[in-house]
PDB file of C-alpha atoms in Angstrom:
ATOM      1  CA  MET A  15      42.074 -47.037  15.834  1.00 85.00           C
ATOM      2  CA  ASP A  16      39.989 -48.910  18.278  1.00 92.00           C
ATOM      3  CA  VAL A  17      37.013 -49.497  16.466  1.00 94.00           C
ATOM      4  CA  ASP A  18      34.198 -49.711  18.787  1.00 96.00           C
ATOM      5  CA  ALA A  19      35.446 -46.815  21.148  1.00 96.00           C
ATOM      6  CA  LEU A  20      34.763 -45.225  17.880  1.00 96.00           C
ATOM      7  CA  ARG A  21      31.235 -46.735  17.230  1.00 96.00           C
ATOM      8  CA  ALA A  22      30.071 -45.963  20.831  1.00 97.00           C
ATOM      9  CA  VAL A  23      31.946 -42.277  20.749  1.00 98.00           C
ATOM     10  CA  TYR A  24      29.532 -41.807  17.940  1.00 98.00           C
ATOM     11  CA  ALA A  25      26.743 -43.726  19.488  1.00 98.00           C
ATOM     12  CA  ARG A  26      26.971 -41.004  22.262  1.00 98.00           C
ATOM     13  CA  LEU A  27      27.106 -38.064  20.207  1.00 98.00           C
ATOM     14  CA  LEU A  28      24.406 -38.556  17.712  1.00 98.00           C
ATOM     15  CA  ASP A  29      22.517 -39.789  21.534  1.00 98.00           C
ATOM     16  CA  ALA A  30      22.893 -35.976  22.207  1.00 98.00           C
ATOM     17  CA  PHE A  31      22.627 -34.205  19.422  1.00 98.00           C
ATOM     18  CA  GLY A  32      20.567 -35.479  17.032  1.00 97.00           C
ATOM     19  CA  GLU A  33      21.098 -35.922  13.456  1.00 97.00           C
ATOM     20  CA  GLN A  34      22.563 -32.942  12.053  1.00 95.00           C
ATOM     21  CA  ASP A  35      21.545 -32.778   8.427  1.00 89.00           C
ATOM     22  CA  TRP A  36      24.612 -32.042   7.150  1.00 92.00           C
ATOM     23  CA  TRP A  37      26.626 -30.160   5.122  1.00 94.00           C
ATOM     24  CA  PRO A  38      23.736 -27.222   5.274  1.00 91.00           C
ATOM     25  CA  ALA A  39      23.359 -26.033   1.443  1.00 96.00           C
ATOM     26  CA  GLN A  40      21.050 -26.106  -1.733  1.00 95.00           C
ATOM     27  CA  THR A  41      24.045 -27.658  -4.033  1.00 97.00           C
ATOM     28  CA  ALA A  42      27.160 -29.580  -4.420  1.00 98.00           C
ATOM     29  CA  PHE A  43      28.119 -25.973  -6.019  1.00 98.00           C
ATOM     30  CA  GLU A  44      26.967 -24.280  -3.125  1.00 98.00           C
ATOM     31  CA  VAL A  45      29.057 -26.584  -0.480  1.00 98.00           C
ATOM     32  CA  MET A  46      32.409 -26.311  -2.229  1.00 98.00           C
ATOM     33  CA  ILE A  47      32.230 -22.611  -1.867  1.00 98.00           C
ATOM     34  CA  GLY A  48      30.747 -22.603   1.978  1.00 98.00           C
ATOM     35  CA  ALA A  49      34.222 -24.395   1.948  1.00 98.00           C
ATOM     36  CA  ILE A  50      36.427 -22.494   0.940  1.00 98.00           C
ATOM     37  CA  LEU A  51      34.371 -19.522   2.612  1.00 98.00           C
ATOM     38  CA  THR A  52      34.945 -21.387   5.979  1.00 97.00           C
ATOM     39  CA  GLN A  53      38.643 -21.073   6.463  1.00 96.00           C
ATOM     40  CA  ASN A  54      38.979 -19.457   9.892  1.00 95.00           C
ATOM     41  CA  THR A  55      35.920 -17.980  10.562  1.00 95.00           C
ATOM     42  CA  ALA A  56      32.849 -19.145  12.323  1.00 94.00           C
ATOM     43  CA  TRP A  57      30.311 -20.809  10.183  1.00 94.00           C
ATOM     44  CA  THR A  58      27.533 -17.770  10.645  1.00 96.00           C
ATOM     45  CA  ASN A  59      29.924 -15.520   8.899  1.00 98.00           C
ATOM     46  CA  VAL A  60      29.547 -17.860   5.928  1.00 98.00           C
ATOM     47  CA  GLU A  61      26.414 -17.591   5.723  1.00 97.00           C
ATOM     48  CA  ARG A  62      25.743 -13.761   5.427  1.00 98.00           C
ATOM     49  CA  ALA A  63      28.653 -13.594   3.151  1.00 98.00           C
ATOM     50  CA  LEU A  64      27.133 -16.656   0.905  1.00 98.00           C
ATOM     51  CA  GLU A  65      23.701 -14.623   1.134  1.00 98.00           C
ATOM     52  CA  ARG A  66      25.413 -11.270   0.042  1.00 98.00           C
ATOM     53  CA  LEU A  67      26.768 -12.902  -3.137  1.00 98.00           C
ATOM     54  CA  GLN A  68      23.140 -14.832  -3.750  1.00 98.00           C
ATOM     55  CA  SER A  69      21.151 -11.337  -3.633  1.00 98.00           C
ATOM     56  CA  ARG A  70      23.578  -9.976  -6.925  1.00 97.00           C
ATOM     57  CA  ILE A  71      23.726 -13.784  -8.700  1.00 98.00           C
ATOM     58  CA  VAL A  72      23.301 -17.488  -9.207  1.00 97.00           C
ATOM     59  CA  LEU A  73      25.859 -18.399  -6.842  1.00 98.00           C
ATOM     60  CA  ASP A  74      27.969 -20.533 -10.162  1.00 98.00           C
ATOM     61  CA  ALA A  75      31.447 -20.500 -11.747  1.00 98.00           C
ATOM     62  CA  GLU A  76      30.402 -18.732 -14.335  1.00 98.00           C
ATOM     63  CA  SER A  77      28.521 -15.811 -12.486  1.00 98.00           C
ATOM     64  CA  ILE A  78      31.367 -15.760  -9.920  1.00 98.00           C
ATOM     65  CA  LEU A  79      33.939 -15.063 -12.329  1.00 98.00           C
ATOM     66  CA  ALA A  80      31.812 -12.911 -13.896  1.00 98.00           C
ATOM     67  CA  LEU A  81      31.376 -10.745 -11.708  1.00 98.00           C
ATOM     68  CA  ASP A  82      33.326  -7.675 -11.670  1.00 98.00           C
ATOM     69  CA  PRO A  83      36.405  -9.173  -8.187  1.00 98.00           C
ATOM     70  CA  LEU A  84      36.282  -6.297  -6.287  1.00 98.00           C
ATOM     71  CA  GLU A  85      32.487  -6.516  -6.162  1.00 98.00           C
ATOM     72  CA  LEU A  86      33.614 -10.632  -5.594  1.00 98.00           C
ATOM     73  CA  ALA A  87      35.357  -8.684  -2.454  1.00 98.00           C
ATOM     74  CA  ASP A  88      32.736  -6.762  -0.946  1.00 98.00           C
ATOM     75  CA  ALA A  89      29.743  -9.944  -1.082  1.00 98.00           C
ATOM     76  CA  LEU A  90      32.446 -11.437   0.142  1.00 98.00           C
ATOM     77  CA  ARG A  91      33.482  -9.250   3.391  1.00 98.00           C
ATOM     78  CA  PRO A  92      31.414 -10.907   6.121  1.00 98.00           C
ATOM     79  CA  SER A  93      33.740 -14.455   5.760  1.00 98.00           C
ATOM     80  CA  GLY A  94      36.926 -12.651   6.593  1.00 97.00           C
ATOM     81  CA  TYR A  95      39.984 -12.128   4.870  1.00 97.00           C
ATOM     82  CA  PHE A  96      37.780 -11.816   1.734  1.00 98.00           C
ATOM     83  CA  ASN A  97      39.991 -10.475   0.075  1.00 98.00           C
ATOM     84  CA  VAL A  98      42.311 -13.512  -0.308  1.00 98.00           C
ATOM     85  CA  LYS A  99      38.791 -15.109  -0.257  1.00 98.00           C
ATOM     86  CA  SER A 100      37.665 -13.768  -3.221  1.00 98.00           C
ATOM     87  CA  GLN A 101      40.679 -14.354  -5.296  1.00 98.00           C
ATOM     88  CA  ARG A 102      40.908 -18.058  -4.551  1.00 98.00           C
ATOM     89  CA  VAL A 103      37.106 -18.616  -4.711  1.00 98.00           C
ATOM     90  CA  ARG A 104      38.302 -17.086  -8.242  1.00 98.00           C
ATOM     91  CA  GLY A 105      41.088 -19.101  -8.702  1.00 98.00           C
ATOM     92  CA  PHE A 106      38.948 -22.611  -7.330  1.00 98.00           C
ATOM     93  CA  CYS A 107      36.301 -21.787 -10.127  1.00 98.00           C
ATOM     94  CA  GLU A 108      38.417 -21.024 -12.919  1.00 98.00           C
ATOM     95  CA  ALA A 109      39.637 -24.847 -12.221  1.00 98.00           C
ATOM     96  CA  TYR A 110      36.479 -26.147 -11.904  1.00 98.00           C
ATOM     97  CA  LEU A 111      35.273 -24.710 -14.998  1.00 98.00           C
ATOM     98  CA  LYS A 112      38.279 -26.153 -16.367  1.00 98.00           C
ATOM     99  CA  ALA A 113      37.671 -30.046 -15.315  1.00 98.00           C
ATOM    100  CA  GLY A 114      34.467 -30.215 -16.784  1.00 98.00           C
ATOM    101  CA  GLY A 115      32.642 -28.727 -14.009  1.00 98.00           C
ATOM    102  CA  HIS A 116      30.486 -31.237 -11.499  1.00 98.00           C
ATOM    103  CA  ARG A 117      30.747 -33.887 -13.762  1.00 98.00           C
ATOM    104  CA  GLY A 118      34.212 -33.971 -15.137  1.00 98.00           C
ATOM    105  CA  LEU A 119      35.677 -33.946 -11.609  1.00 98.00           C
ATOM    106  CA  ASP A 120      32.667 -36.290 -10.452  1.00 98.00           C
ATOM    107  CA  ALA A 121      34.494 -38.547 -12.923  1.00 98.00           C
ATOM    108  CA  LEU A 122      38.228 -38.730 -11.161  1.00 98.00           C
ATOM    109  CA  THR A 123      38.603 -41.673  -8.546  1.00 98.00           C
ATOM    110  CA  THR A 124      38.913 -40.522  -5.512  1.00 98.00           C
ATOM    111  CA  PRO A 125      42.315 -39.804  -4.895  1.00 98.00           C
ATOM    112  CA  GLU A 126      42.810 -37.587  -8.680  1.00 98.00           C
ATOM    113  CA  LEU A 127      40.199 -35.886  -7.214  1.00 98.00           C
ATOM    114  CA  ARG A 128      41.504 -34.885  -4.403  1.00 98.00           C
ATOM    115  CA  ALA A 129      45.239 -34.647  -5.911  1.00 98.00           C
ATOM    116  CA  ARG A 130      43.682 -31.956  -8.366  1.00 98.00           C
ATOM    117  CA  LEU A 131      41.951 -30.456  -5.594  1.00 98.00           C
ATOM    118  CA  LEU A 132      44.457 -29.866  -3.537  1.00 98.00           C
ATOM    119  CA  SER A 133      46.285 -28.604  -6.241  1.00 98.00           C
ATOM    120  CA  ILE A 134      44.181 -25.372  -5.694  1.00 98.00           C
ATOM    121  CA  LYS A 135      45.856 -22.868  -4.818  1.00 97.00           C
ATOM    122  CA  GLY A 136      44.167 -21.698  -1.324  1.00 96.00           C
ATOM    123  CA  ILE A 137      42.408 -26.029  -1.028  1.00 98.00           C
ATOM    124  CA  GLY A 138      44.247 -27.587   1.698  1.00 98.00           C
ATOM    125  CA  PRO A 139      43.640 -31.575   3.229  1.00 98.00           C
ATOM    126  CA  GLU A 140      40.139 -30.289   5.323  1.00 98.00           C
ATOM    127  CA  THR A 141      38.359 -28.213   2.493  1.00 98.00           C
ATOM    128  CA  ALA A 142      39.044 -30.710   0.363  1.00 98.00           C
ATOM    129  CA  ASP A 143      37.888 -33.464   2.259  1.00 98.00           C
ATOM    130  CA  ASP A 144      35.351 -31.015   3.061  1.00 98.00           C
ATOM    131  CA  ILE A 145      33.942 -30.989  -0.561  1.00 98.00           C
ATOM    132  CA  LEU A 146      34.772 -34.330  -1.253  1.00 98.00           C
ATOM    133  CA  LEU A 147      32.560 -35.681   1.250  1.00 98.00           C
ATOM    134  CA  TYR A 148      29.980 -33.245   1.258  1.00 98.00           C
ATOM    135  CA  ALA A 149      29.548 -31.874  -2.783  1.00 98.00           C
ATOM    136  CA  PHE A 150      30.719 -35.728  -3.956  1.00 98.00           C
ATOM    137  CA  ASP A 151      30.137 -37.772  -1.500  1.00 98.00           C
ATOM    138  CA  ARG A 152      32.926 -39.667  -1.655  1.00 98.00           C
ATOM    139  CA  PRO A 153      33.895 -41.930   1.668  1.00 98.00           C
ATOM    140  CA  VAL A 154      37.018 -40.013   3.844  1.00 98.00           C
ATOM    141  CA  PHE A 155      37.170 -38.451   7.238  1.00 98.00           C
ATOM    142  CA  VAL A 156      37.709 -35.176   7.606  1.00 98.00           C
ATOM    143  CA  VAL A 157      39.694 -33.963  10.159  1.00 98.00           C
ATOM    144  CA  ASP A 158      39.674 -30.343  12.073  1.00 97.00           C
ATOM    145  CA  ALA A 159      40.815 -28.871  15.199  1.00 96.00           C
ATOM    146  CA  TYR A 160      37.538 -30.435  16.823  1.00 97.00           C
ATOM    147  CA  THR A 161      38.798 -33.997  15.889  1.00 98.00           C
ATOM    148  CA  ARG A 162      42.090 -34.014  17.455  1.00 98.00           C
ATOM    149  CA  ARG A 163      40.815 -31.880  20.852  1.00 97.00           C
ATOM    150  CA  ILE A 164      38.252 -34.377  21.517  1.00 98.00           C
ATOM    151  CA  PHE A 165      39.693 -37.815  20.314  1.00 97.00           C
ATOM    152  CA  GLU A 166      42.672 -36.423  21.953  1.00 97.00           C
ATOM    153  CA  ARG A 167      41.256 -35.741  25.432  1.00 97.00           C
ATOM    154  CA  LEU A 168      39.338 -39.298  25.030  1.00 97.00           C
ATOM    155  CA  GLY A 169      42.943 -40.511  24.706  1.00 95.00           C
ATOM    156  CA  LEU A 170      42.308 -42.551  21.211  1.00 96.00           C
ATOM    157  CA  LEU A 171      44.585 -40.482  19.329  1.00 95.00           C
ATOM    158  CA  ALA A 172      48.299 -38.967  20.075  1.00 94.00           C
ATOM    159  CA  VAL A 173      49.187 -36.004  20.707  1.00 94.00           C
ATOM    160  CA  GLY A 174      51.295 -34.130  17.102  1.00 93.00           C
ATOM    161  CA  GLU A 175      49.385 -37.288  15.316  1.00 96.00           C
ATOM    162  CA  SER A 176      49.615 -35.552  11.656  1.00 97.00           C
ATOM    163  CA  TYR A 177      46.136 -34.630   9.529  1.00 98.00           C
ATOM    164  CA  GLU A 178      47.225 -37.783   7.048  1.00 97.00           C
ATOM    165  CA  GLY A 179      47.521 -41.218   9.617  1.00 97.00           C
ATOM    166  CA  ILE A 180      44.295 -39.408  11.506  1.00 97.00           C
ATOM    167  CA  ARG A 181      42.405 -39.476   8.472  1.00 98.00           C
ATOM    168  CA  ARG A 182      43.662 -42.327   7.379  1.00 97.00           C
ATOM    169  CA  ALA A 183      43.184 -44.864  10.973  1.00 96.00           C
ATOM    170  CA  PHE A 184      39.363 -43.131  10.917  1.00 97.00           C
ATOM    171  CA  GLU A 185      38.820 -43.998   7.815  1.00 97.00           C
ATOM    172  CA  GLN A 186      40.035 -47.254   7.902  1.00 96.00           C
ATOM    173  CA  ALA A 187      38.491 -48.437  11.389  1.00 95.00           C
ATOM    174  CA  LEU A 188      34.996 -46.962  10.299  1.00 96.00           C
ATOM    175  CA  GLY A 189      34.240 -47.430   6.821  1.00 96.00           C
ATOM    176  CA  PRO A 190      33.521 -46.893   3.866  1.00 97.00           C
ATOM    177  CA  ASP A 191      29.827 -45.524   5.060  1.00 97.00           C
ATOM    178  CA  VAL A 192      30.214 -42.011   3.301  1.00 98.00           C
ATOM    179  CA  SER A 193      26.393 -41.347   5.331  1.00 97.00           C
ATOM    180  CA  MET A 194      28.134 -42.528   8.245  1.00 97.00           C
ATOM    181  CA  LEU A 195      31.093 -39.978   7.706  1.00 98.00           C
ATOM    182  CA  LYS A 196      29.092 -37.194   7.347  1.00 98.00           C
ATOM    183  CA  GLU A 197      26.912 -37.238  10.781  1.00 98.00           C
ATOM    184  CA  TYR A 198      30.337 -37.878  12.913  1.00 98.00           C
ATOM    185  CA  HIS A 199      32.283 -35.233  11.883  1.00 98.00           C
ATOM    186  CA  ALA A 200      29.103 -33.138  11.722  1.00 98.00           C
ATOM    187  CA  LEU A 201      28.914 -34.699  15.867  1.00 98.00           C
ATOM    188  CA  ILE A 202      31.874 -33.665  16.323  1.00 98.00           C
ATOM    189  CA  VAL A 203      31.701 -30.094  15.120  1.00 97.00           C
ATOM    190  CA  SER A 204      29.091 -29.776  18.041  1.00 97.00           C
ATOM    191  CA  GLN A 205      30.811 -31.742  20.481  1.00 98.00           C
ATOM    192  CA  GLY A 206      33.689 -29.327  19.611  1.00 97.00           C
ATOM    193  CA  LYS A 207      31.751 -25.875  19.811  1.00 96.00           C
ATOM    194  CA  GLU A 208      28.656 -26.610  22.437  1.00 97.00           C
ATOM    195  CA  VAL A 209      30.510 -28.624  24.794  1.00 97.00           C
ATOM    196  CA  CYS A 210      34.379 -29.717  24.738  1.00 98.00           C
ATOM    197  CA  ARG A 211      36.114 -25.908  24.309  1.00 96.00           C
ATOM    198  CA  THR A 212      38.508 -24.499  24.975  1.00 95.00           C
ATOM    199  CA  ARG A 213      37.317 -24.420  28.289  1.00 95.00           C
ATOM    200  CA  PRO A 214      35.689 -27.694  28.767  1.00 96.00           C
ATOM    201  CA  ALA A 215      32.042 -28.011  29.905  1.00 96.00           C
ATOM    202  CA  CYS A 216      32.588 -32.011  30.912  1.00 96.00           C
ATOM    203  CA  GLU A 217      29.482 -31.567  33.686  1.00 95.00           C
ATOM    204  CA  ARG A 218      27.156 -31.925  30.727  1.00 95.00           C
ATOM    205  CA  CYS A 219      29.806 -33.957  28.333  1.00 97.00           C
ATOM    206  CA  ALA A 220      27.544 -37.458  26.739  1.00 97.00           C
ATOM    207  CA  LEU A 221      31.585 -38.820  26.958  1.00 97.00           C
ATOM    208  CA  ARG A 222      32.808 -37.992  30.504  1.00 96.00           C
ATOM    209  CA  ARG A 223      32.375 -41.910  31.732  1.00 94.00           C
ATOM    210  CA  THR A 224      35.819 -42.309  28.947  1.00 93.00           C
ATOM    211  CA  CYS A 225      37.266 -39.554  28.756  1.00 95.00           C
ATOM    212  CA  ALA A 226      40.204 -39.518  31.374  1.00 86.00           C
ATOM    213  CA  ALA A 227      40.533 -35.870  30.888  1.00 90.00           C
ATOM    214  CA  ALA A 228      37.239 -34.896  32.153  1.00 88.00           C
ATOM    215  CA  ALA A 229      38.249 -37.557  35.518  1.00 71.00           C
ATOM    216  CA  ALA A 230      41.395 -35.592  35.817  1.00 71.00           C
ATOM    217  CA  SER A 231      40.133 -31.787  35.517  1.00 61.00           C
ATOM    218  CA  PRO A 232      39.051 -30.212  38.376  1.00 56.00           C
ATOM    219  CA  SER A 233      35.077 -28.987  39.018  1.00 45.00           C
ATOM    220  CA  ASP A 234      33.657 -27.683  35.555  1.00 44.00           C
ATOM    221  CA  SER A 235      30.636 -25.288  38.510  1.00 41.00           C
ATOM    222  CA  SER A 236      32.053 -22.312  37.751  1.00 40.00           C
ATOM    223  CA  ILE A 237      32.152 -22.959  34.018  1.00 40.00           C
ATOM    224  CA  SER A 238      28.617 -24.192  33.993  1.00 42.00           C
ATOM    225  CA  SER A 239      27.414 -20.997  35.821  1.00 39.00           C
ATOM    226  CA  ARG A 240      29.423 -18.396  34.142  1.00 41.00           C
ATOM    227  CA  THR A 241      27.990 -20.089  31.518  1.00 39.00           C
ATOM    228  CA  ALA A 242      24.845 -20.137  32.226  1.00 38.00           C
ATOM    229  CA  GLN A 243      25.085 -16.099  33.508  1.00 38.00           C
ATOM    230  CA  ARG A 244      26.154 -15.663  29.553  1.00 38.00           C
ATOM    231  CA  ARG A 245      22.731 -17.222  28.357  1.00 36.00           C
ATOM    232  CA  ARG A 246      21.125 -15.462  30.581  1.00 34.00           C
ATOM    233  CA  ARG A 247      22.466 -11.982  28.999  1.00 34.00           C
ATOM    234  CA  GLY A 248      22.123 -12.903  25.435  1.00 35.00           C
ATOM    235  CA  THR A 249      25.655 -13.000  25.408  1.00 31.00           C
ATOM    236  CA  THR A 250      26.573 -16.601  24.660  1.00 30.00           C
ATOM    237  CA  ALA A 251      29.577 -16.398  22.679  1.00 30.00           C
ATOM    238  CA  SER A 252      30.441 -18.952  18.873  1.00 35.00           C
ATOM    239  CA  GLU A 253      34.192 -19.908  19.567  1.00 34.00           C
ATOM    240  CA  GLU A 254      36.342 -21.828  16.645  1.00 36.00           C
ATOM    241  CA  THR A 255      34.753 -22.613  12.970  1.00 37.00           C
ATOM    242  CA  PRO A 256      32.003 -24.991  12.891  1.00 38.00           C
TER     243      PRO A 256
END
């Protein structure tokens, strides 16, 4: 992975979007629950689910497990797949308490903690790395669909590379700078949601000059026009999950 190219992308995105101040949560435990709920849904839906849950209980593992499973599922309804997610949240809370809560998990090394998280049903690599980075301040790089799309289009990432291969390459290139890793992932999400969409808005992309896909793409004026029309009508839609 080209270190200079990765850092140049970071600098351009930071200049374009400013600091993102992620993850939006009051506590580390809220980060963990949010990471589970954001699977296959937009962040706005997660916020609604968390608000509903926090209107009923204090947001901690004990309170979640004490809540009737049907009521938990109902509270999480806005996040989608709420029956499955309520089971995953309960399973996580059980494992969390069994491990000694935040203090017990934080005592583990990063590889140990990652393996422990991945052993919990419903937690895959992206969710585990969200939790590691934003709840435990561990120097890991979160790989999501936006990462693949953006860096494949830039020509910095080959199509079809494995999650672990991408994660290790970014971590080796960027080093153990937790603050930068947090900010970089948040900036990638903003770029993926607002600019480098499935149908990209290349005409307003901060990375266009160095993007092979942008150079090869047709004019984006029609896309820009449709986006402007949707905004005037107040119907701009969100795309994938954050």
